[in-house]
Amino acid sequence: MNIPPPVRADNKYRDLLKEIHSREDIPEAWRDTPIESFVMSQNFGWPIAATGKVELLIATCIEFRYSLPIPKMYAYVIRRASGRVIGSEFSVGYTLSQGVRYLIIIGHNDCGMSKVYEKAPQVVQAFIDQGWEKEVAEEYVQKQAARHAIKDELEALREEYLRLRNVFRKLVIAPLFVCLHDSKLYIPKWLSEVQHEGELNGAVPSELIRNLP
Ligand SMILES: [Zn+2]
């Protein structure tokens, strides 16, 4: 599989991402936190000093063209197709109980989950090869494809950011976008627009929790 072109040269993403040239480009709320250390490590090669006090959870895609630049004792990690956390809220809750206060969610360009329907026949065949009945495999893939498919990587990241912010209201959540070409992190431009959008006072609606997959 090919490495896609850099996002800064790709018309699909170029105007929607903010480059991080230095520490000053990192939003105020993320400064002096493990979010900042992670960004500085990924973009500028700063070493990460693991303190043994783990306050960071990172969620990203299963994508093999991206590897996290983190040492052990630094962060919890959830890797799921498209990087969305939906369905893994229990894992988030567990890390919170262990001291996590920051969550980084990382989207990326050229995500396979934006081509799920195109790839569905191959996925069905992969299950059949494992001994699944054709009909069962098709039914399963149809159901899961609807859950996993994304139309656009940056839009899916935005929706997941807003959803998570509503479900985990005390967590500092940083949505980032990684370029598969050189593993540099970018900040979605929509972040400044949605930062103060919507009031998140009061209890999280119970229906929201009960309807989680
Ligand atoms: Zn992906």
Coordinates of N, CA and C and ligand atoms in Angstrom, one line a residue:
M1 N 0.8 -1.2 0.0 CA 0.0 0.0 0.0 C 0.9 1.3 0.0
N2 N 0.5 2.2 -0.8 CA 1.3 3.4 -0.9 C 1.1 4.4 0.2
I3 N 2.1 5.2 0.4 CA 2.0 6.3 1.3 C 1.4 7.5 0.6
P4 N 0.4 8.1 1.1 CA -0.3 9.2 0.4 C 0.6 10.4 0.4
P5 N 0.3 11.4 -0.5 CA 1.1 12.7 -0.5 C 0.9 13.4 0.9
P6 N 1.8 14.3 1.2 CA 1.7 15.1 2.4 C 0.4 15.9 2.4
V7 N -0.3 16.0 3.6 CA -1.6 16.7 3.6 C -1.4 18.1 3.2
R8 N -0.3 18.7 3.5 CA -0.1 20.2 3.2 C -0.1 20.4 1.6
A9 N 0.1 19.3 0.9 CA 0.1 19.4 -0.6 C -1.2 18.8 -1.2
D10 N -2.1 18.4 -0.3 CA -3.3 17.6 -0.8 C -4.5 18.5 -0.7
N11 N -5.1 18.8 -1.8 CA -6.2 19.7 -1.9 C -7.4 19.3 -0.9
K12 N -7.5 18.0 -0.7 CA -8.6 17.6 0.2 C -8.4 18.1 1.6
Y13 N -7.2 18.2 2.1 CA -7.0 18.5 3.5 C -6.3 19.9 3.7
R14 N -5.5 20.3 2.8 CA -4.7 21.4 2.9 C -5.2 22.7 3.6
D15 N -6.4 23.1 3.2 CA -7.0 24.3 3.8 C -7.8 24.1 5.1
L16 N -7.8 22.8 5.5 CA -8.7 22.5 6.6 C -7.8 22.2 7.9
L17 N -6.5 22.3 7.7 CA -5.6 22.0 8.8 C -4.7 23.1 9.2
K18 N -4.4 23.2 10.4 CA -3.5 24.2 10.9 C -2.1 23.6 11.2
E19 N -1.1 24.1 10.6 CA 0.3 23.5 10.9 C 0.8 23.9 12.2
I20 N 1.6 23.1 12.8 CA 2.2 23.4 14.1 C 3.7 23.7 13.8
H21 N 4.0 25.0 13.9 CA 5.4 25.3 13.6 C 6.3 25.3 14.8
S22 N 5.6 25.6 15.9 CA 6.4 25.7 17.2 C 5.4 25.5 18.4
R23 N 5.9 25.6 19.6 CA 5.1 25.4 20.8 C 4.0 26.4 20.9
E24 N 4.2 27.6 20.3 CA 3.2 28.7 20.4 C 2.0 28.3 19.6
D25 N 2.0 27.4 18.7 CA 0.8 27.0 17.9 C 0.0 26.0 18.7
I26 N 0.4 25.6 19.8 CA -0.4 24.6 20.6 C -1.4 25.4 21.4
P27 N -2.7 25.0 21.4 CA -3.7 25.7 22.1 C -3.3 25.8 23.6
E28 N -3.7 26.9 24.2 CA -3.4 27.2 25.6 C -3.8 26.1 26.6
A29 N -4.9 25.5 26.4 CA -5.4 24.5 27.3 C -4.6 23.2 27.2
W30 N -3.8 23.0 26.2 CA -3.0 21.8 26.1 C -1.5 22.0 26.6
R31 N -1.2 23.3 26.8 CA 0.2 23.6 27.2 C 0.5 23.0 28.6
D32 N 1.8 22.6 28.8 CA 2.3 22.0 30.0 C 1.4 20.8 30.4
T33 N 0.9 20.1 29.4 CA 0.2 18.8 29.7 C 0.9 17.7 28.8
P34 N 0.5 16.5 29.1 CA 1.0 15.4 28.2 C 0.6 15.6 26.8
I35 N -0.4 16.4 26.5 CA -0.8 16.6 25.1 C 0.3 17.4 24.4
E36 N 0.8 18.4 25.1 CA 1.9 19.2 24.5 C 3.2 18.3 24.3
S37 N 3.5 17.5 25.3 CA 4.7 16.7 25.2 C 4.6 15.7 24.0
F38 N 3.4 15.2 23.8 CA 3.1 14.3 22.7 C 3.3 15.0 21.3
V39 N 2.7 16.2 21.2 CA 2.8 16.9 19.9 C 4.3 17.3 19.7
M40 N 5.0 17.8 20.7 CA 6.4 18.2 20.5 C 7.2 17.0 20.1
S41 N 6.9 15.9 20.7 CA 7.7 14.7 20.4 C 7.5 14.3 18.9
Q42 N 6.2 14.2 18.6 CA 5.9 13.8 17.2 C 6.4 14.7 16.1
N43 N 6.2 16.0 16.4 CA 6.5 17.0 15.3 C 8.0 17.5 15.4
F44 N 8.6 17.5 16.5 CA 9.9 18.1 16.6 C 10.9 17.2 17.3
G45 N 10.5 15.9 17.6 CA 11.5 15.0 18.1 C 11.9 15.2 19.5
W46 N 11.2 16.0 20.2 CA 11.5 16.2 21.6 C 11.3 14.9 22.4
P47 N 12.3 14.6 23.3 CA 12.1 13.3 24.0 C 11.0 13.4 25.0
I48 N 10.3 12.3 25.2 CA 9.2 12.3 26.2 C 9.8 11.7 27.4
A49 N 9.6 12.4 28.5 CA 10.0 11.8 29.8 C 8.8 11.2 30.5
A50 N 8.8 9.9 30.6 CA 7.7 9.2 31.3 C 8.0 9.3 32.8
T51 N 6.9 9.8 33.4 CA 7.1 10.0 34.9 C 6.5 8.8 35.7
G52 N 5.8 7.9 35.0 CA 5.2 6.8 35.6 C 3.8 7.1 36.1
K53 N 3.5 8.4 36.1 CA 2.1 8.9 36.4 C 1.4 9.0 35.1
V54 N 0.5 8.1 34.8 CA -0.1 8.1 33.5 C -1.4 8.9 33.5
E55 N -1.3 10.0 32.8 CA -2.5 10.9 32.7 C -3.1 11.0 31.3
L56 N -2.5 10.3 30.4 CA -2.9 10.4 29.0 C -3.4 9.2 28.4
L57 N -4.5 9.3 27.6 CA -5.0 8.2 26.8 C -5.0 8.7 25.3
I58 N -4.5 7.9 24.5 CA -4.4 8.2 23.0 C -5.3 7.2 22.3
A59 N -6.2 7.8 21.4 CA -7.0 6.9 20.6 C -6.7 7.2 19.1
T60 N -6.4 6.2 18.4 CA -6.1 6.4 17.0 C -6.5 5.2 16.2
C61 N -6.3 5.3 14.9 CA -6.8 4.2 14.0 C -5.8 3.0 14.1
I62 N -6.3 1.8 13.6 CA -5.4 0.6 13.5 C -4.3 0.8 12.5
E63 N -4.4 1.8 11.7 CA -3.6 2.0 10.5 C -2.1 1.7 10.7
F64 N -1.6 0.8 9.8 CA -0.2 0.3 10.0 C 0.9 1.3 9.5
R65 N 0.4 2.4 8.8 CA 1.4 3.3 8.3 C 1.7 4.4 9.3
Y66 N 1.1 4.3 10.4 CA 1.4 5.3 11.5 C 1.7 4.5 12.8
S67 N 2.8 4.9 13.4 CA 3.1 4.3 14.7 C 3.3 5.4 15.7
L68 N 2.9 5.2 16.9 CA 3.0 6.2 18.0 C 4.4 6.3 18.5
P69 N 4.8 7.6 18.7 CA 6.2 7.8 19.2 C 6.3 7.8 20.7
I70 N 5.7 6.9 21.4 CA 5.7 7.0 22.8 C 6.5 5.9 23.5
P71 N 7.1 6.3 24.7 CA 7.8 5.2 25.4 C 6.8 4.5 26.4
K72 N 7.2 3.4 27.0 CA 6.3 2.8 27.9 C 6.1 3.7 29.2
M73 N 5.1 3.4 29.9 CA 4.8 4.2 31.1 C 4.4 5.6 30.8
Y74 N 3.9 5.9 29.6 CA 3.6 7.2 29.2 C 2.1 7.4 29.0
A75 N 1.4 6.4 28.3 CA 0.0 6.7 27.9 C -0.7 5.3 27.7
Y76 N -2.0 5.4 28.0 CA -2.9 4.3 27.6 C -3.2 4.5 26.1
V77 N -3.4 3.4 25.4 CA -3.7 3.6 23.9 C -4.9 2.7 23.5
I78 N -5.8 3.3 22.7 CA -6.8 2.5 22.1 C -6.6 2.7 20.6
R79 N -6.5 1.6 19.9 CA -6.4 1.6 18.5 C -7.6 0.9 17.9
R80 N -8.4 1.6 17.2 CA -9.6 1.0 16.5 C -9.8 1.6 15.1
A81 N -10.4 0.8 14.3 CA -10.6 1.3 12.9 C -11.2 2.7 12.9
S82 N -10.6 3.6 12.2 CA -11.0 5.0 12.1 C -10.5 5.8 13.3
G83 N -10.2 5.2 14.4 CA -9.7 5.9 15.6 C -10.8 6.4 16.5
R84 N -12.1 6.1 16.0 CA -13.2 6.6 16.9 C -13.3 5.6 18.1
V85 N -13.7 6.2 19.2 CA -13.7 5.5 20.5 C -15.1 4.8 20.7
I86 N -16.1 5.2 19.9 CA -17.4 4.7 20.2 C -17.5 3.1 20.3
G87 N -18.0 2.7 21.4 CA -18.0 1.2 21.7 C -16.9 0.9 22.7
S88 N -16.0 1.8 22.9 CA -14.9 1.5 23.9 C -15.0 2.5 25.1
E89 N -16.1 2.9 25.4 CA -16.3 3.9 26.5 C -15.9 3.3 27.8
F90 N -16.1 2.0 28.0 CA -15.7 1.3 29.2 C -14.1 1.4 29.4
S91 N -13.4 1.2 28.3 CA -12.0 1.3 28.3 C -11.6 2.7 28.8
V92 N -12.3 3.7 28.3 CA -12.0 5.1 28.6 C -12.2 5.3 30.1
G93 N -13.4 4.8 30.6 CA -13.7 4.9 32.0 C -12.7 4.2 32.9
Y94 N -12.2 3.1 32.4 CA -11.2 2.4 33.2 C -9.9 3.3 33.4
T95 N -9.5 3.8 32.2 CA -8.3 4.7 32.3 C -8.5 5.9 33.2
L96 N -9.7 6.4 33.1 CA -10.0 7.6 34.0 C -9.9 7.2 35.5
S97 N -10.3 6.0 35.8 CA -10.2 5.5 37.2 C -8.8 5.3 37.6
Q98 N -7.9 5.2 36.6 CA -6.4 5.0 36.9 C -5.7 6.4 36.8
G99 N -6.4 7.5 36.7 CA -5.7 8.8 36.7 C -5.7 9.5 35.4
V100 N -6.2 9.0 34.4 CA -6.2 9.7 33.1 C -7.0 11.0 33.1
R101 N -6.4 12.1 32.6 CA -7.2 13.4 32.6 C -7.2 14.0 31.2
Y102 N -6.4 13.4 30.3 CA -6.2 14.0 28.9 C -6.5 12.9 27.9
L103 N -7.2 13.2 26.8 CA -7.4 12.3 25.8 C -7.0 12.9 24.4
I104 N -6.2 12.2 23.7 CA -5.8 12.7 22.3 C -6.5 11.8 21.4
I105 N -7.3 12.3 20.4 CA -7.9 11.5 19.4 C -7.2 11.9 18.1
I106 N -6.7 10.9 17.3 CA -6.0 11.2 16.1 C -6.6 10.6 14.9
G107 N -7.0 11.5 14.0 CA -7.5 11.1 12.7 C -6.3 11.1 11.7
H108 N -6.5 10.5 10.5 CA -5.4 10.6 9.5 C -6.0 10.6 8.1
N109 N -5.1 11.0 7.2 CA -5.5 11.0 5.8 C -5.6 9.6 5.2
D110 N -6.3 9.4 4.1 CA -6.4 8.1 3.4 C -6.8 7.0 4.3
C111 N -7.8 7.2 5.1 CA -8.3 6.2 6.1 C -9.1 5.1 5.4
G112 N -8.8 3.9 5.6 CA -9.5 2.7 5.0 C -11.0 2.7 5.4
M113 N -11.3 3.3 6.5 CA -12.7 3.4 6.9 C -13.6 4.3 6.1
S114 N -12.9 5.1 5.2 CA -13.6 5.9 4.3 C -13.9 5.2 3.0
K115 N -13.4 3.9 2.9 CA -13.7 3.1 1.7 C -14.3 1.7 2.1
V116 N -15.0 1.7 3.3 CA -15.5 0.4 3.8 C -16.4 -0.3 2.8
Y117 N -17.3 0.5 2.2 CA -18.3 -0.2 1.3 C -17.6 -0.8 0.1
E118 N -16.6 0.0 -0.4 CA -15.8 -0.5 -1.6 C -15.1 -1.8 -1.2
K119 N -14.6 -1.9 0.0 CA -13.8 -3.0 0.4 C -14.6 -4.1 1.0
A120 N -15.9 -3.9 1.2 CA -16.8 -4.9 1.9 C -16.7 -6.3 1.3
P121 N -16.8 -6.5 0.0 CA -16.7 -7.8 -0.6 C -15.4 -8.6 -0.1
Q122 N -14.3 -7.9 -0.1 CA -13.1 -8.5 0.4 C -13.1 -8.9 1.8
V123 N -13.8 -8.0 2.6 CA -13.9 -8.3 4.1 C -14.8 -9.6 4.3
V124 N -15.9 -9.6 3.5 CA -16.8 -10.8 3.6 C -16.0 -12.0 3.2
Q125 N -15.2 -11.9 2.1 CA -14.5 -13.1 1.7 C -13.5 -13.5 2.8
A126 N -12.9 -12.5 3.5 CA -11.9 -12.9 4.5 C -12.6 -13.7 5.7
F127 N -13.8 -13.3 6.0 CA -14.6 -14.0 7.0 C -14.9 -15.4 6.5
I128 N -15.3 -15.5 5.2 CA -15.7 -16.8 4.7 C -14.5 -17.7 4.7
D129 N -13.3 -17.2 4.4 CA -12.1 -18.0 4.5 C -11.8 -18.5 5.9
Q130 N -12.3 -17.8 6.9 CA -12.2 -18.2 8.3 C -13.2 -19.3 8.7
G131 N -14.0 -19.6 7.7 CA -15.0 -20.7 8.0 C -16.4 -20.1 8.3
W132 N -16.6 -18.8 8.1 CA -18.0 -18.2 8.3 C -18.9 -18.6 7.2
E133 N -20.2 -18.8 7.5 CA -21.2 -19.0 6.4 C -21.3 -17.7 5.6
K134 N -21.4 -17.8 4.3 CA -21.5 -16.6 3.4 C -22.5 -15.6 3.9
E135 N -23.7 -16.2 4.1 CA -24.8 -15.3 4.5 C -24.6 -14.6 5.8
V136 N -24.0 -15.3 6.8 CA -23.7 -14.7 8.1 C -22.7 -13.6 7.9
A137 N -21.6 -13.9 7.1 CA -20.5 -13.0 6.9 C -21.1 -11.7 6.3
E138 N -22.0 -11.9 5.3 CA -22.5 -10.7 4.6 C -23.4 -9.8 5.5
E139 N -24.1 -10.5 6.3 CA -25.0 -9.8 7.3 C -24.2 -9.0 8.3
Y140 N -23.1 -9.7 8.8 CA -22.3 -9.1 9.8 C -21.5 -7.9 9.2
V141 N -21.0 -8.0 8.0 CA -20.2 -7.0 7.4 C -21.2 -5.8 7.1
Q142 N -22.4 -6.1 6.6 CA -23.3 -5.0 6.3 C -23.6 -4.2 7.6
K143 N -23.8 -4.9 8.7 CA -24.2 -4.2 10.0 C -23.0 -3.4 10.5
Q144 N -21.8 -4.0 10.4 CA -20.6 -3.4 11.0 C -20.1 -2.3 10.1
A145 N -20.3 -2.4 8.8 CA -19.8 -1.4 7.8 C -20.6 -0.1 8.2
A146 N -21.8 -0.2 8.4 CA -22.6 1.0 8.7 C -22.0 1.7 10.0
R147 N -21.6 0.9 10.9 CA -21.0 1.4 12.2 C -19.6 2.0 12.0
H148 N -18.9 1.4 11.1 CA -17.5 1.8 11.0 C -17.2 2.8 9.9
A149 N -18.1 2.9 8.9 CA -17.8 3.7 7.7 C -17.7 5.2 8.1
I150 N -16.8 5.9 7.5 CA -16.8 7.4 7.6 C -16.8 7.9 6.2
K151 N -17.4 9.1 6.1 CA -17.4 9.7 4.8 C -16.1 10.5 4.6
D152 N -15.7 11.2 5.6 CA -14.6 12.1 5.5 C -13.8 12.1 6.8
E153 N -12.5 11.9 6.7 CA -11.7 11.7 8.0 C -11.8 12.9 8.9
L154 N -11.8 14.1 8.4 CA -11.8 15.3 9.3 C -13.2 15.5 9.9
E155 N -14.2 15.2 9.1 CA -15.5 15.4 9.6 C -15.8 14.3 10.6
A156 N -15.4 13.1 10.4 CA -15.6 12.0 11.4 C -14.9 12.4 12.7
L157 N -13.7 13.0 12.6 CA -13.0 13.4 13.8 C -13.7 14.5 14.6
R158 N -14.3 15.4 13.8 CA -15.1 16.5 14.5 C -16.3 15.9 15.2
E159 N -17.0 15.0 14.5 CA -18.2 14.4 15.2 C -17.8 13.6 16.4
E160 N -16.7 12.9 16.3 CA -16.3 12.1 17.5 C -15.8 13.0 18.6
Y161 N -15.1 14.0 18.3 CA -14.7 15.0 19.3 C -15.9 15.6 20.0
L162 N -16.9 16.0 19.3 CA -18.1 16.6 19.9 C -18.8 15.6 20.8
R163 N -18.9 14.4 20.2 CA -19.6 13.3 21.0 C -18.9 13.0 22.3
L164 N -17.6 12.8 22.2 CA -16.8 12.5 23.4 C -16.8 13.6 24.4
R165 N -16.8 14.8 23.9 CA -16.8 16.0 24.9 C -18.1 16.0 25.7
N166 N -19.2 15.5 25.0 CA -20.5 15.4 25.7 C -20.5 14.2 26.7
V167 N -19.9 13.1 26.4 CA -19.9 11.9 27.2 C -18.9 12.0 28.4
F168 N -17.8 12.6 28.1 CA -16.7 12.7 29.2 C -16.4 14.2 29.4
R169 N -17.1 14.8 30.3 CA -17.1 16.3 30.4 C -16.0 16.9 31.2
K170 N -15.3 16.1 31.9 CA -14.1 16.6 32.7 C -12.8 16.3 32.0
L171 N -12.9 15.5 30.9 CA -11.7 15.1 30.2 C -11.2 16.3 29.3
V172 N -9.9 16.6 29.3 CA -9.4 17.5 28.3 C -9.2 16.7 27.0
I173 N -9.9 17.0 25.9 CA -9.8 16.2 24.7 C -9.1 17.0 23.6
A174 N -8.1 16.5 23.0 CA -7.4 17.1 21.9 C -7.5 16.4 20.6
P175 N -8.3 16.9 19.7 CA -8.4 16.2 18.4 C -7.2 16.6 17.5
L176 N -6.5 15.7 17.0 CA -5.3 15.9 16.1 C -5.5 15.1 14.8
F177 N -4.7 15.6 13.8 CA -4.8 14.9 12.5 C -3.3 14.6 12.1
V178 N -3.1 13.3 11.8 CA -1.7 13.0 11.5 C -1.6 12.7 10.0
C179 N -0.5 13.2 9.4 CA -0.2 13.0 8.0 C 0.6 11.7 7.8
L180 N 0.1 10.8 7.1 CA 0.7 9.5 6.9 C 2.1 9.6 6.2
H181 N 2.2 10.7 5.5 CA 3.5 10.9 4.7 C 4.7 11.1 5.6
D182 N 4.6 11.9 6.6 CA 5.7 12.2 7.5 C 5.4 12.1 9.0
S183 N 4.2 11.6 9.3 CA 3.8 11.5 10.7 C 3.7 12.8 11.5
K184 N 3.6 13.9 10.8 CA 3.5 15.2 11.5 C 2.0 15.4 11.8
L185 N 1.8 16.0 13.0 CA 0.5 16.3 13.5 C 0.0 17.7 13.1
Y186 N -1.3 17.8 12.9 CA -1.9 19.1 12.5 C -3.1 19.3 13.4
I187 N -3.5 20.5 13.6 CA -4.7 20.8 14.3 C -5.9 21.1 13.3
P188 N -7.0 20.5 13.4 CA -8.1 20.8 12.5 C -8.5 22.2 12.7
K189 N -8.7 22.9 11.6 CA -9.1 24.3 11.7 C -10.5 24.5 12.4
W190 N -11.4 23.5 12.3 CA -12.7 23.6 12.9 C -12.6 23.6 14.4
L191 N -11.5 23.3 15.0 CA -11.4 23.3 16.4 C -11.8 24.6 17.1
S192 N -11.2 25.7 16.5 CA -11.5 27.0 17.1 C -12.9 27.4 17.0
E193 N -13.6 26.9 16.0 CA -15.0 27.2 15.8 C -15.9 26.4 16.8
V194 N -15.6 25.2 17.1 CA -16.5 24.4 17.9 C -16.1 24.4 19.4
Q195 N -14.9 25.0 19.7 CA -14.4 25.0 21.1 C -15.4 25.4 22.1
H196 N -16.2 26.5 21.8 CA -17.1 27.0 22.8 C -18.5 26.7 22.5
E197 N -18.7 25.8 21.5 CA -20.1 25.5 21.0 C -20.8 24.6 22.0
G198 N -22.1 24.9 22.2 CA -22.9 24.0 23.0 C -22.6 24.1 24.5
E199 N -23.6 24.2 25.3 CA -23.4 24.2 26.8 C -23.4 22.7 27.2
L200 N -22.4 22.4 28.1 CA -22.3 21.1 28.6 C -22.4 21.0 30.1
N201 N -23.4 21.7 30.5 CA -23.7 21.7 32.0 C -24.7 20.5 32.3
G202 N -24.7 20.2 33.6 CA -25.6 19.2 34.0 C -25.1 17.8 33.7
A203 N -26.1 16.8 33.9 CA -25.7 15.4 33.8 C -25.7 15.0 32.3
V204 N -24.9 14.0 32.0 CA -24.8 13.4 30.7 C -26.2 12.7 30.5
P205 N -26.9 12.9 29.4 CA -28.2 12.2 29.2 C -28.0 10.7 29.3
S206 N -28.9 10.1 30.2 CA -28.8 8.6 30.4 C -29.0 7.9 29.1
E207 N -29.9 8.4 28.3 CA -30.2 7.7 27.0 C -29.0 7.5 26.1
L208 N -28.2 8.6 26.2 CA -27.0 8.6 25.4 C -26.1 7.4 25.8
I209 N -26.0 7.2 27.1 CA -25.2 6.1 27.6 C -25.8 4.7 27.3
R210 N -27.1 4.7 27.5 CA -27.8 3.4 27.3 C -27.7 2.9 25.8
N211 N -27.6 3.9 25.0 CA -27.6 3.6 23.5 C -26.3 3.3 22.9
L212 N -25.3 3.3 23.8 CA -23.9 3.1 23.3 C -23.8 1.6 22.8
P213 N -23.1 1.4 21.7 CA -23.0 0.0 21.2 C -22.2 -0.9 22.1
Ligands
ZN1 ZN -7.6 4.8 9.4

